Amino acid sequence: MKKYVLITAAIVILAGAGLYLASMGKADRVQQIPEVFHDLGIGWVTNDGITLLQTRQGASIYPVIHDDQALYILSGNADRISKYYVDKVRQEIVVEQDMVKPQSERKAPFQVVTIPAAKYESIIKDGMVTVRVQFNYLDKQSIYVQYDTSTKTSKLVDGAALTQ
C-alpha cells in the first residue's frame, strides 16, 4: 500500500512540474520590430551586434502593447530573455534575462514575448499590468514596468537595478 501512495505522489509531483514548465515561454527572436509596436515610434541602436532600444521621453525601455489576442513585450538583444511566465500569486508577468551569449545569438536584433490574452487577463488590476524584468546575472535584481491597458502606455515604475 505504501508503494502505491509513493507512486501516486510521484506522478502528481511530475504532472505539476510539467504544467509549470509548460506555462513558461521563450521569447521569439525577430529581425524587425513587429507591426503591433509601430505606433509607439521605437528606435534602436546596433553596435557590434548588440541592439538597444530607444523610446520616447518618459516611456519604458521595455515597450509593452496589447491587442485583442495578446500582450507583447519588446526587447533588444543586449540581454537574452531566457524565459517568461505569468505569476498569478504576485499578479505580474515575469521576464527573466541572462547575459548575452557570444555573437551567434546576436543575429536577430530583437526579442518579442507574446502572452495570449487568456493567460494574463486575470492579473490585470485597475486596468494595469505589472511586468517584472528580472536580471539573473545581477543576483536576480529586477525592474518593474507598468502597462496601462486603456491608454496603451507603459512606464518604468522601479528601475533601481538599472542604476546600480
mmCIF file of C-alpha atoms in Angstrom:
data_model
loop_
_atom_site.group_PDB
_atom_site.id
_atom_site.type_symbol
_atom_site.label_atom_id
_atom_site.label_comp_id
_atom_site.label_asym_id
_atom_site.label_seq_id
_atom_site.Cartn_x
_atom_site.Cartn_y
_atom_site.Cartn_z
ATOM 1 C CA MET A 1 0.000 0.000 0.000
ATOM 2 C CA LYS A 2 2.842 2.352 0.869
ATOM 3 C CA LYS A 3 4.316 1.695 -2.558
ATOM 4 C CA TYR A 4 1.136 2.894 -4.330
ATOM 5 C CA VAL A 5 0.992 6.071 -2.251
ATOM 6 C CA LEU A 6 4.593 6.902 -3.204
ATOM 7 C CA ILE A 7 3.954 6.195 -6.880
ATOM 8 C CA THR A 8 0.793 8.354 -6.848
ATOM 9 C CA ALA A 9 2.652 11.189 -5.090
ATOM 10 C CA ALA A 10 5.482 10.991 -7.641
ATOM 11 C CA ILE A 11 3.003 11.146 -10.537
ATOM 12 C CA VAL A 12 1.258 14.181 -9.029
ATOM 13 C CA ILE A 13 4.581 15.963 -8.478
ATOM 14 C CA LEU A 14 5.796 15.218 -12.003
ATOM 15 C CA ALA A 15 2.492 16.341 -13.524
ATOM 16 C CA GLY A 16 2.646 19.595 -11.537
ATOM 17 C CA ALA A 17 6.231 20.211 -12.622
ATOM 18 C CA GLY A 18 5.249 19.523 -16.224
ATOM 19 C CA LEU A 19 2.379 22.015 -16.077
ATOM 20 C CA TYR A 20 4.658 24.623 -14.506
ATOM 21 C CA LEU A 21 7.312 24.178 -17.188
ATOM 22 C CA ALA A 22 4.675 24.236 -19.920
ATOM 23 C CA SER A 23 3.406 27.598 -18.661
ATOM 24 C CA MET A 24 6.827 29.181 -19.227
ATOM 25 C CA GLY A 25 7.747 30.506 -22.590
ATOM 26 C CA LYS A 26 10.754 31.697 -24.528
ATOM 27 C CA ALA A 27 10.993 34.923 -26.468
ATOM 28 C CA ASP A 28 10.821 34.901 -30.234
ATOM 29 C CA ARG A 29 13.884 36.302 -31.961
ATOM 30 C CA VAL A 30 12.942 38.562 -34.860
ATOM 31 C CA GLN A 31 14.710 40.663 -37.483
ATOM 32 C CA GLN A 32 12.272 43.603 -37.353
ATOM 33 C CA ILE A 33 10.123 45.301 -34.754
ATOM 34 C CA PRO A 34 6.652 43.715 -35.070
ATOM 35 C CA GLU A 35 3.859 45.769 -36.644
ATOM 36 C CA VAL A 36 1.934 45.980 -33.346
ATOM 37 C CA PHE A 37 4.685 48.300 -31.981
ATOM 38 C CA HIS A 38 4.905 50.688 -34.977
ATOM 39 C CA ASP A 39 2.680 53.418 -33.498
ATOM 40 C CA LEU A 40 4.996 53.682 -30.477
ATOM 41 C CA GLY A 41 7.821 55.220 -32.528
ATOM 42 C CA ILE A 42 10.540 52.943 -31.179
ATOM 43 C CA GLY A 43 14.073 53.495 -32.392
ATOM 44 C CA TRP A 44 17.168 51.399 -31.868
ATOM 45 C CA VAL A 45 20.940 51.486 -31.980
ATOM 46 C CA THR A 46 23.025 48.500 -33.022
ATOM 47 C CA ASN A 47 26.716 48.398 -32.161
ATOM 48 C CA ASP A 48 28.917 45.325 -32.577
ATOM 49 C CA GLY A 49 25.849 43.099 -32.948
ATOM 50 C CA ILE A 50 24.137 44.373 -29.778
ATOM 51 C CA THR A 51 20.803 46.153 -30.258
ATOM 52 C CA LEU A 52 19.490 48.612 -27.677
ATOM 53 C CA LEU A 53 16.017 50.124 -27.920
ATOM 54 C CA GLN A 54 15.400 53.861 -27.821
ATOM 55 C CA THR A 55 11.960 55.034 -26.743
ATOM 56 C CA ARG A 56 10.323 58.418 -26.374
ATOM 57 C CA GLN A 57 10.963 60.502 -23.263
ATOM 58 C CA GLY A 58 9.333 59.028 -20.156
ATOM 59 C CA ALA A 59 8.468 55.698 -21.787
ATOM 60 C CA SER A 60 9.732 52.369 -20.569
ATOM 61 C CA ILE A 61 12.834 50.874 -22.143
ATOM 62 C CA TYR A 62 10.750 47.699 -22.327
ATOM 63 C CA PRO A 63 7.862 48.622 -24.608
ATOM 64 C CA VAL A 64 4.627 46.766 -23.878
ATOM 65 C CA ILE A 65 1.478 46.770 -26.032
ATOM 66 C CA HIS A 66 -1.619 44.605 -26.386
ATOM 67 C CA ASP A 67 -4.415 43.853 -28.796
ATOM 68 C CA ASP A 68 -7.423 41.530 -28.575
ATOM 69 C CA GLN A 69 -5.263 38.414 -28.898
ATOM 70 C CA ALA A 70 -2.176 39.012 -26.747
ATOM 71 C CA LEU A 71 0.172 41.218 -24.770
ATOM 72 C CA TYR A 72 3.579 41.843 -26.363
ATOM 73 C CA ILE A 73 6.864 42.866 -24.719
ATOM 74 C CA LEU A 74 9.775 44.010 -26.888
ATOM 75 C CA SER A 75 13.476 43.906 -26.065
ATOM 76 C CA GLY A 76 16.728 44.354 -27.908
ATOM 77 C CA ASN A 77 19.252 41.532 -27.836
ATOM 78 C CA ALA A 78 21.645 43.066 -25.283
ATOM 79 C CA ASP A 79 20.395 40.569 -22.691
ATOM 80 C CA ARG A 80 18.938 37.174 -23.621
ATOM 81 C CA ILE A 81 15.377 36.535 -22.451
ATOM 82 C CA SER A 82 15.704 33.043 -21.011
ATOM 83 C CA LYS A 83 12.020 32.586 -20.079
ATOM 84 C CA TYR A 84 8.844 34.355 -19.106
ATOM 85 C CA TYR A 85 5.725 33.393 -17.181
ATOM 86 C CA VAL A 86 2.627 34.807 -15.538
ATOM 87 C CA ASP A 87 2.913 34.798 -11.735
ATOM 88 C CA LYS A 88 -0.720 34.736 -10.603
ATOM 89 C CA VAL A 89 0.206 34.889 -6.917
ATOM 90 C CA ARG A 90 2.198 38.142 -7.234
ATOM 91 C CA GLN A 91 -0.081 39.260 -10.105
ATOM 92 C CA GLU A 92 2.711 40.097 -12.518
ATOM 93 C CA ILE A 93 4.377 38.945 -15.680
ATOM 94 C CA VAL A 94 7.976 37.893 -15.057
ATOM 95 C CA VAL A 95 10.587 38.149 -17.813
ATOM 96 C CA GLU A 96 13.917 36.575 -16.851
ATOM 97 C CA GLN A 97 17.034 37.758 -18.623
ATOM 98 C CA ASP A 98 20.514 36.291 -18.738
ATOM 99 C CA MET A 99 23.704 37.846 -20.047
ATOM 100 C CA VAL A 100 24.071 37.828 -23.783
ATOM 101 C CA LYS A 101 25.864 34.858 -25.288
ATOM 102 C CA PRO A 102 28.555 35.001 -27.982
ATOM 103 C CA GLN A 103 27.977 36.619 -31.366
ATOM 104 C CA SER A 104 25.982 33.671 -32.721
ATOM 105 C CA GLU A 105 22.953 34.747 -30.622
ATOM 106 C CA ARG A 106 23.143 38.324 -31.864
ATOM 107 C CA LYS A 107 21.951 37.561 -35.398
ATOM 108 C CA ALA A 108 18.364 38.578 -34.571
ATOM 109 C CA PRO A 109 18.378 42.128 -33.185
ATOM 110 C CA PHE A 110 15.033 41.957 -31.349
ATOM 111 C CA GLN A 111 13.223 39.657 -28.916
ATOM 112 C CA VAL A 112 9.453 39.584 -28.515
ATOM 113 C CA VAL A 113 7.471 37.994 -25.704
ATOM 114 C CA THR A 114 3.897 37.153 -26.736
ATOM 115 C CA ILE A 115 1.437 36.221 -23.989
ATOM 116 C CA PRO A 116 -2.073 35.155 -25.049
ATOM 117 C CA ALA A 117 -4.845 37.261 -23.506
ATOM 118 C CA ALA A 118 -6.353 34.300 -21.657
ATOM 119 C CA LYS A 119 -3.117 33.847 -19.681
ATOM 120 C CA TYR A 120 -2.714 37.420 -18.387
ATOM 121 C CA GLU A 121 -6.272 38.794 -18.120
ATOM 122 C CA SER A 122 -6.652 37.504 -14.560
ATOM 123 C CA ILE A 123 -3.738 39.626 -13.286
ATOM 124 C CA ILE A 124 -4.991 42.973 -14.637
ATOM 125 C CA LYS A 125 -5.649 45.246 -11.665
ATOM 126 C CA ASP A 126 -7.418 48.591 -12.236
ATOM 127 C CA GLY A 127 -6.527 48.391 -15.926
ATOM 128 C CA MET A 128 -2.820 47.943 -15.154
ATOM 129 C CA VAL A 129 -0.453 45.054 -15.850
ATOM 130 C CA THR A 130 2.850 44.821 -13.986
ATOM 131 C CA VAL A 131 5.872 43.371 -15.771
ATOM 132 C CA ARG A 132 8.910 42.433 -13.706
ATOM 133 C CA VAL A 133 12.137 42.158 -15.693
ATOM 134 C CA GLN A 134 14.499 40.019 -13.619
ATOM 135 C CA PHE A 135 18.221 40.131 -14.357
ATOM 136 C CA ASN A 136 19.514 36.685 -13.369
ATOM 137 C CA TYR A 137 23.144 37.779 -13.764
ATOM 138 C CA LEU A 138 22.660 40.668 -11.286
ATOM 139 C CA ASP A 139 21.658 38.452 -8.363
ATOM 140 C CA LYS A 140 18.083 38.405 -9.699
ATOM 141 C CA GLN A 141 17.605 42.156 -9.256
ATOM 142 C CA SER A 142 14.505 43.406 -11.044
ATOM 143 C CA ILE A 143 12.951 46.444 -12.619
ATOM 144 C CA TYR A 144 9.198 46.968 -12.838
ATOM 145 C CA VAL A 145 7.251 48.240 -15.822
ATOM 146 C CA GLN A 146 3.592 49.142 -15.500
ATOM 147 C CA TYR A 147 1.350 48.944 -18.566
ATOM 148 C CA ASP A 148 -1.980 50.754 -18.737
ATOM 149 C CA THR A 149 -4.372 48.711 -20.887
ATOM 150 C CA SER A 150 -6.744 51.639 -21.528
ATOM 151 C CA THR A 151 -4.177 54.226 -22.698
ATOM 152 C CA LYS A 152 -1.780 51.587 -24.101
ATOM 153 C CA THR A 153 1.201 53.246 -22.439
ATOM 154 C CA SER A 154 3.934 51.765 -20.304
ATOM 155 C CA LYS A 155 6.305 53.343 -17.836
ATOM 156 C CA LEU A 156 9.191 52.283 -15.680
ATOM 157 C CA VAL A 157 7.998 52.352 -12.050
ATOM 158 C CA ASP A 158 11.087 50.916 -10.365
ATOM 159 C CA GLY A 159 14.378 50.851 -12.207
ATOM 160 C CA ALA A 160 16.827 50.547 -9.323
ATOM 161 C CA ALA A 161 18.625 47.609 -10.992
ATOM 162 C CA LEU A 162 19.463 49.831 -13.981
ATOM 163 C CA THR A 163 21.199 52.475 -11.886
ATOM 164 C CA GLN A 164 23.398 50.259 -9.749
#
